[in-house]
Amino acid sequence: MSGKRWHVPSASATPWDGIGDDDLTPSQIVVRDSHRDVYEFRHRALSEVGDAGFLNGYARDRCPRCGCDRIQRWGREQGGVQRYMCRGCRRTFTPSTGTIFEDHKLPVADWVEFMVQAFGFESLEAMTREDRRSGTTTPWWMAKLFLVLRGVQDGVVLSGEVQIDEKMHPLAAKDRAGGRAGMGAYSKDKVCIAVGCDDAGRSLMVRAGLGKLSKSRCWDAYGGHIERGSTLVHDRENAHSVLVDRLALKSVSYRSADLKGLDDRRNPLSRVNHMHFLLKEFMHRHSGFDRDRIDDWLNLFSVIVNPPDSRLEKAAMVLDRAMSLPVSLPYREYYGQNGCSE
Ligand SMILES: [Zn+2]
């Protein structure tokens, strides 16, 4: 590969070309500039300017440490980033304080590039190799991305024609009950992943416990994510009845045996089947993914398959999330927790 991984019409094409900066959000501007920037191989010089412009776009109205709203502007940092003083706790902060960008080890443009890769199905190994990042950087950046994506599916509500089906994912031998190897035939040794798709292109994929679906786990997984009165297209899994009853859904169900061998055009569950196929491929690429992280990987997969379509727009959306969420993950803390050293 020649270092160009984006399959876009021209080197600098973005979804926001021809739109003035005044009509764009700080995250859209920084993603656009970072993207052009990488192509022009002027990465470092531009990203420093870009970080201040981006961070200052998120003006703060309260202190991220104590929540006090008696704050005032307090000069700028060397790179131009706005500094504030809190009258409550008498400490200063910047727009990045309390976010994943807090420790300055994460230049925004580099993270944008990282996200664009992550949203393109690349394996962690490939991402590390291609960018010559150190082997410790990629997992840490991924951990930051996972933190920002927690809850990203909370607001997903499927409506219209909703297809659902569960995917059973075998646990790695080390994660099975009692650590038994080679006993994958037990249903309890598989994670049940609830997958749903609607006719507007929205998808949901959440963990629904271990083993065969029960009514209560079915409700926990799908219940908050399907609009009342929608049409539910599904197989004859008993547990689904709880959704039909409580959400007054119109149920259209098929026997799995009757769908075997049908091609996509004739299969009424083709959309959710296709999602299972993509998910399987995704899990295969990220073969390192373990039980503790399944929810995080599913959130990432959800961003990949849901709107907006453009990876750049996805990156801008996630940057906005990162700047609005009080989560940070200092390098030392991350590697301290994971028992690694640099
Ligand atoms: Zn304060």
Short mmCIF file of C-alpha atoms and ligand atoms in Angstrom, two decimals:
data_model
loop_
_atom_site.label_atom_id
_atom_site.label_comp_id
_atom_site.label_asym_id
_atom_site.label_seq_id
_atom_site.Cartn_x
_atom_site.Cartn_y
_atom_site.Cartn_z
CA MET A 1 0.00 0.00 0.00
CA SER A 2 1.36 3.42 -0.89
CA GLY A 3 0.12 5.04 2.27
CA LYS A 4 -3.20 6.15 0.76
CA ARG A 5 -6.00 4.20 2.26
CA TRP A 6 -8.99 6.38 1.49
CA HIS A 7 -11.04 5.38 -1.46
CA VAL A 8 -12.48 8.77 -2.24
CA PRO A 9 -12.80 10.48 -5.61
CA SER A 10 -9.98 12.96 -5.10
CA ALA A 11 -7.31 13.45 -2.52
CA SER A 12 -9.08 16.17 -0.61
CA ALA A 13 -12.76 15.35 -1.21
CA THR A 14 -14.91 15.57 1.93
CA PRO A 15 -18.67 15.70 2.55
CA TRP A 16 -18.32 19.41 3.37
CA ASP A 17 -16.58 20.78 0.28
CA GLY A 18 -18.04 24.08 -0.88
CA ILE A 19 -19.56 24.84 2.53
CA GLY A 20 -18.22 27.84 4.42
CA ASP A 21 -16.62 27.36 7.84
CA ASP A 22 -19.39 29.39 9.44
CA ASP A 23 -21.87 26.66 8.57
CA LEU A 24 -19.76 23.81 9.93
CA THR A 25 -19.18 22.51 13.45
CA PRO A 26 -15.66 22.53 14.95
CA SER A 27 -15.51 18.74 14.57
CA GLN A 28 -16.45 18.87 10.88
CA ILE A 29 -13.80 21.52 10.25
CA VAL A 30 -11.04 19.59 12.03
CA VAL A 31 -11.93 16.31 10.30
CA ARG A 32 -11.95 18.03 6.90
CA ASP A 33 -8.62 19.76 7.52
CA SER A 34 -7.00 16.68 9.01
CA HIS A 35 -8.07 14.65 6.03
CA ARG A 36 -6.62 17.12 3.52
CA ASP A 37 -3.64 17.53 5.75
CA VAL A 38 -2.69 13.84 5.60
CA TYR A 39 -2.80 13.94 1.85
CA GLU A 40 -0.61 16.95 1.66
CA PHE A 41 1.95 15.35 3.98
CA ARG A 42 2.07 18.45 6.12
CA HIS A 43 0.65 16.64 9.04
CA ARG A 44 2.48 17.97 12.01
CA ALA A 45 2.51 21.67 11.16
CA LEU A 46 -1.20 21.85 10.44
CA SER A 47 -2.42 19.61 13.22
CA GLU A 48 -1.02 21.91 15.87
CA VAL A 49 -2.95 24.86 14.53
CA GLY A 50 -5.94 22.61 14.01
CA ASP A 51 -6.03 21.42 17.61
CA ALA A 52 -6.41 24.92 19.04
CA GLY A 53 -9.05 25.86 16.47
CA PHE A 54 -10.94 22.67 17.19
CA LEU A 55 -10.70 22.73 20.98
CA ASN A 56 -11.58 26.44 21.21
CA GLY A 57 -14.72 25.63 19.21
CA TYR A 58 -16.06 24.00 22.38
CA ALA A 59 -16.42 27.00 24.67
CA ARG A 60 -16.94 25.92 28.28
CA ASP A 61 -19.53 27.40 30.61
CA ARG A 62 -18.61 25.46 33.75
CA CYS A 63 -15.61 23.89 35.43
CA PRO A 64 -15.03 20.25 34.42
CA ARG A 65 -13.61 19.46 37.86
CA CYS A 66 -16.07 20.99 40.33
CA GLY A 67 -19.00 21.91 38.10
CA CYS A 68 -18.93 25.57 39.22
CA ASP A 69 -20.18 28.05 36.62
CA ARG A 70 -18.19 31.00 37.97
CA ILE A 71 -15.42 30.76 35.42
CA GLN A 72 -13.53 33.30 33.36
CA ARG A 73 -11.19 33.30 30.42
CA TRP A 74 -7.58 33.14 31.59
CA GLY A 75 -5.28 33.67 28.59
CA ARG A 76 -4.11 31.09 26.14
CA GLU A 77 -1.70 28.20 26.12
CA GLN A 78 1.35 28.26 23.88
CA GLY A 79 -0.47 26.59 20.99
CA GLY A 80 -3.36 29.06 21.22
CA VAL A 81 -5.74 26.87 23.25
CA GLN A 82 -8.09 28.91 25.46
CA ARG A 83 -7.43 28.65 29.19
CA TYR A 84 -10.09 29.29 31.85
CA MET A 85 -9.92 29.99 35.59
CA CYS A 86 -12.51 28.51 37.96
CA ARG A 87 -13.43 30.70 40.94
CA GLY A 88 -14.88 27.69 42.71
CA CYS A 89 -11.79 25.47 42.94
CA ARG A 90 -9.22 28.12 41.93
CA ARG A 91 -7.76 25.90 39.25
CA THR A 92 -7.34 26.53 35.55
CA PHE A 93 -8.54 24.30 32.75
CA THR A 94 -8.89 24.21 28.95
CA PRO A 95 -11.63 22.83 26.69
CA SER A 96 -9.79 19.49 26.60
CA THR A 97 -9.67 19.08 30.39
CA GLY A 98 -11.68 16.01 31.40
CA THR A 99 -11.88 14.66 27.86
CA ILE A 100 -9.80 12.04 26.07
CA PHE A 101 -7.66 14.87 24.62
CA GLU A 102 -6.65 16.05 28.06
CA ASP A 103 -3.08 14.78 28.27
CA HIS A 104 -1.84 16.18 24.93
CA LYS A 105 -0.56 12.75 23.93
CA LEU A 106 -3.43 12.55 21.50
CA PRO A 107 -3.14 15.06 18.64
CA VAL A 108 -6.61 15.53 17.17
CA ALA A 109 -5.54 15.06 13.54
CA ASP A 110 -3.82 11.76 14.34
CA TRP A 111 -6.87 10.54 16.17
CA VAL A 112 -9.10 11.52 13.26
CA GLU A 113 -6.93 9.43 10.96
CA PHE A 114 -7.06 6.57 13.45
CA MET A 115 -10.87 6.72 13.61
CA VAL A 116 -11.25 6.82 9.85
CA GLN A 117 -9.22 3.61 9.74
CA ALA A 118 -11.15 2.02 12.60
CA PHE A 119 -14.44 2.78 10.83
CA GLY A 120 -13.14 0.99 7.78
CA PHE A 121 -12.98 -2.53 9.19
CA GLU A 122 -9.21 -2.58 9.62
CA SER A 123 -7.71 -4.93 12.16
CA LEU A 124 -5.69 -3.47 15.00
CA GLU A 125 -2.59 -5.27 13.74
CA ALA A 126 -2.95 -3.71 10.31
CA MET A 127 -3.56 -0.26 11.80
CA THR A 128 -0.40 -0.49 13.87
CA ARG A 129 1.67 -1.80 10.99
CA GLU A 130 0.57 0.68 8.36
CA ASP A 131 1.05 3.77 10.43
CA ARG A 132 4.17 2.66 12.22
CA ARG A 133 2.49 3.52 15.49
CA SER A 134 4.08 1.83 18.43
CA GLY A 135 2.46 -1.40 19.51
CA THR A 136 1.31 0.27 22.72
CA THR A 137 -0.33 3.27 21.08
CA THR A 138 -2.98 1.48 19.07
CA PRO A 139 -4.61 -0.43 21.97
CA TRP A 140 -4.61 2.73 24.09
CA TRP A 141 -6.22 4.81 21.35
CA MET A 142 -8.73 2.06 20.77
CA ALA A 143 -9.52 2.04 24.50
CA LYS A 144 -10.17 5.79 24.26
CA LEU A 145 -12.43 5.29 21.26
CA PHE A 146 -14.33 2.57 23.14
CA LEU A 147 -14.83 4.92 26.10
CA VAL A 148 -16.28 7.61 23.88
CA LEU A 149 -18.56 5.10 22.16
CA ARG A 150 -20.09 3.77 25.40
CA GLY A 151 -23.82 4.41 25.15
CA VAL A 152 -23.67 5.27 21.46
CA GLN A 153 -26.54 2.85 20.81
CA ASP A 154 -28.71 4.10 23.68
CA GLY A 155 -30.84 6.27 21.43
CA VAL A 156 -31.29 3.73 18.61
CA VAL A 157 -35.00 3.10 17.94
CA LEU A 158 -35.90 0.79 15.06
CA SER A 159 -39.25 1.38 13.39
CA GLY A 160 -41.31 0.43 10.34
CA GLU A 161 -40.37 -3.07 9.28
CA VAL A 162 -37.99 -4.39 11.92
CA GLN A 163 -36.09 -7.62 11.34
CA ILE A 164 -34.46 -9.29 14.33
CA ASP A 165 -32.34 -12.39 14.80
CA GLU A 166 -29.83 -13.53 17.37
CA LYS A 167 -26.28 -14.52 16.62
CA MET A 168 -24.47 -16.97 18.86
CA HIS A 169 -20.81 -16.12 19.24
CA PRO A 170 -18.52 -18.79 20.73
CA LEU A 171 -16.44 -17.65 23.67
CA ALA A 172 -12.70 -18.06 23.55
CA ALA A 173 -11.63 -21.14 25.53
CA LYS A 174 -10.19 -19.01 28.34
CA ASP A 175 -13.54 -17.23 28.84
CA ARG A 176 -15.69 -20.32 29.09
CA ALA A 177 -17.19 -21.41 32.37
CA GLY A 178 -14.41 -22.98 34.41
CA GLY A 179 -11.97 -22.36 31.58
CA ARG A 180 -12.83 -25.64 29.88
CA ALA A 181 -11.42 -25.92 26.41
CA GLY A 182 -13.06 -27.74 23.55
CA MET A 183 -16.57 -27.75 25.02
CA GLY A 184 -18.07 -25.16 22.73
CA ALA A 185 -21.09 -27.33 22.05
CA TYR A 186 -22.70 -26.08 25.26
CA SER A 187 -25.10 -23.24 24.59
CA LYS A 188 -23.83 -21.54 27.76
CA ASP A 189 -20.41 -21.23 26.15
CA LYS A 190 -21.77 -18.84 23.56
CA VAL A 191 -22.58 -15.17 23.80
CA CYS A 192 -26.00 -14.31 22.45
CA ILE A 193 -25.90 -11.14 20.34
CA ALA A 194 -29.23 -9.52 19.57
CA VAL A 195 -29.24 -7.98 16.08
CA GLY A 196 -31.98 -5.83 14.60
CA CYS A 197 -32.37 -3.78 11.39
CA ASP A 198 -35.15 -1.57 10.11
CA ASP A 199 -36.13 -0.36 6.65
CA ALA A 200 -34.61 3.11 7.25
CA GLY A 201 -31.08 1.64 7.41
CA ARG A 202 -30.71 1.70 11.17
CA SER A 203 -29.20 -1.29 12.98
CA LEU A 204 -28.79 -2.45 16.55
CA MET A 205 -26.37 -5.02 17.95
CA VAL A 206 -26.24 -5.65 21.68
CA ARG A 207 -25.17 -8.47 23.94
CA ALA A 208 -28.03 -10.49 25.38
CA GLY A 209 -26.22 -12.68 27.89
CA LEU A 210 -25.00 -16.24 27.54
CA GLY A 211 -26.79 -19.11 25.89
CA LYS A 212 -30.25 -19.39 24.40
CA LEU A 213 -32.40 -16.26 24.62
CA SER A 214 -34.93 -15.99 27.45
CA LYS A 215 -37.89 -13.61 27.52
CA SER A 216 -36.34 -11.34 30.12
CA ARG A 217 -33.04 -11.10 28.27
CA CYS A 218 -34.92 -10.59 25.01
CA TRP A 219 -36.76 -7.65 26.57
CA ASP A 220 -33.58 -6.16 28.03
CA ALA A 221 -31.82 -6.36 24.66
CA TYR A 222 -34.50 -5.14 22.26
CA GLY A 223 -37.26 -3.67 24.42
CA GLY A 224 -36.04 -0.07 24.47
CA HIS A 225 -35.04 -0.09 20.82
CA ILE A 226 -38.20 -0.88 18.87
CA GLU A 227 -40.98 1.63 18.33
CA ARG A 228 -44.46 0.58 19.48
CA GLY A 229 -46.69 -0.66 16.71
CA SER A 230 -43.86 -1.56 14.31
CA THR A 231 -43.89 -4.75 12.24
CA LEU A 232 -41.59 -7.44 13.61
CA VAL A 233 -40.16 -9.88 11.08
CA HIS A 234 -38.46 -12.81 12.82
CA ASP A 235 -38.04 -16.56 13.20
CA ARG A 236 -40.25 -18.44 15.61
CA GLU A 237 -38.07 -17.87 18.65
CA ASN A 238 -40.42 -18.10 21.64
CA ALA A 239 -38.69 -15.36 23.61
CA HIS A 240 -39.66 -12.77 20.95
CA SER A 241 -43.30 -12.94 22.04
CA VAL A 242 -42.52 -10.60 24.93
CA LEU A 243 -41.72 -7.86 22.39
CA VAL A 244 -44.85 -8.48 20.33
CA ASP A 245 -47.05 -8.37 23.45
CA ARG A 246 -45.57 -5.40 25.26
CA LEU A 247 -44.90 -3.21 22.22
CA ALA A 248 -48.07 -4.11 20.32
CA LEU A 249 -46.03 -5.22 17.32
CA LYS A 250 -47.44 -6.79 14.19
CA SER A 251 -45.67 -10.13 14.09
CA VAL A 252 -44.61 -11.78 10.84
CA SER A 253 -42.72 -14.96 11.66
CA TYR A 254 -41.12 -17.72 9.64
CA ARG A 255 -39.87 -21.16 10.47
CA SER A 256 -36.08 -21.19 10.13
CA ALA A 257 -36.31 -24.43 8.17
CA ASP A 258 -38.48 -22.73 5.52
CA LEU A 259 -35.89 -19.99 4.96
CA LYS A 260 -32.92 -22.28 4.46
CA GLY A 261 -31.40 -21.94 1.01
CA LEU A 262 -33.53 -18.95 -0.06
CA ASP A 263 -31.58 -16.30 -1.97
CA ASP A 264 -31.48 -12.76 -0.62
CA ARG A 265 -34.22 -11.38 -2.82
CA ARG A 266 -36.70 -13.94 -1.55
CA ASN A 267 -35.56 -14.18 2.05
CA PRO A 268 -37.74 -11.97 4.30
CA LEU A 269 -34.89 -11.79 6.81
CA SER A 270 -32.22 -10.82 4.28
CA ARG A 271 -31.32 -7.51 5.94
CA VAL A 272 -30.61 -8.98 9.34
CA ASN A 273 -28.88 -11.96 7.72
CA HIS A 274 -26.56 -9.60 5.91
CA MET A 275 -25.80 -7.85 9.20
CA HIS A 276 -24.89 -11.22 10.75
CA PHE A 277 -22.54 -11.82 7.85
CA LEU A 278 -20.83 -8.43 8.28
CA LEU A 279 -20.59 -8.91 12.04
CA LYS A 280 -18.97 -12.32 11.59
CA GLU A 281 -16.43 -10.80 9.21
CA PHE A 282 -15.77 -7.95 11.65
CA MET A 283 -15.23 -10.33 14.57
CA HIS A 284 -12.92 -12.40 12.45
CA ARG A 285 -10.71 -9.37 11.71
CA HIS A 286 -10.58 -8.42 15.34
CA SER A 287 -9.75 -11.89 16.52
CA GLY A 288 -8.19 -10.55 19.71
CA PHE A 289 -11.53 -9.44 20.98
CA ASP A 290 -12.44 -10.95 24.28
CA ARG A 291 -15.47 -11.36 26.44
CA ASP A 292 -14.92 -8.24 28.53
CA ARG A 293 -14.81 -6.06 25.45
CA ILE A 294 -17.69 -7.47 23.42
CA ASP A 295 -19.98 -4.53 24.20
CA ASP A 296 -17.29 -2.11 23.08
CA TRP A 297 -16.65 -3.94 19.81
CA LEU A 298 -20.38 -4.05 19.14
CA ASN A 299 -20.59 -0.29 19.65
CA LEU A 300 -17.78 0.22 17.17
CA PHE A 301 -19.46 -2.10 14.68
CA SER A 302 -22.69 -0.18 15.16
CA VAL A 303 -20.98 3.09 14.19
CA ILE A 304 -19.53 1.39 11.09
CA VAL A 305 -22.87 0.09 9.79
CA ASN A 306 -25.19 2.93 10.85
CA PRO A 307 -25.64 6.37 9.26
CA PRO A 308 -23.96 8.68 8.45
CA ASP A 309 -22.42 6.72 5.57
CA SER A 310 -19.19 8.67 5.13
CA ARG A 311 -16.35 7.67 7.44
CA LEU A 312 -15.40 11.35 7.72
CA GLU A 313 -18.89 12.23 8.93
CA LYS A 314 -18.70 9.38 11.44
CA ALA A 315 -15.38 10.77 12.69
CA ALA A 316 -16.88 14.25 13.12
CA MET A 317 -19.82 12.79 15.03
CA VAL A 318 -17.53 10.87 17.38
CA LEU A 319 -15.30 13.93 17.93
CA ASP A 320 -18.37 15.88 19.04
CA ARG A 321 -19.17 13.06 21.44
CA ALA A 322 -15.60 13.06 22.76
CA MET A 323 -15.75 16.79 23.53
CA SER A 324 -19.12 16.53 25.26
CA LEU A 325 -18.35 13.51 27.45
CA PRO A 326 -16.55 13.75 30.78
CA VAL A 327 -14.32 10.74 30.17
CA SER A 328 -10.58 10.64 29.98
CA LEU A 329 -8.05 7.83 29.99
CA PRO A 330 -4.50 8.89 30.79
CA TYR A 331 -1.80 6.67 29.30
CA ARG A 332 -0.33 5.78 32.66
CA GLU A 333 -3.72 4.82 34.04
CA TYR A 334 -4.52 2.65 31.05
CA TYR A 335 -1.27 0.74 31.11
CA GLY A 336 -1.29 0.62 34.89
CA GLN A 337 -4.65 -1.15 34.78
CA ASN A 338 -3.53 -3.51 32.10
CA GLY A 339 -0.24 -4.42 33.72
CA CYS A 340 1.89 -3.33 30.77
CA SER A 341 4.78 -0.94 30.59
CA GLU A 342 5.92 1.25 27.74
ZN ZN B 1 -13.69 24.29 39.57
#
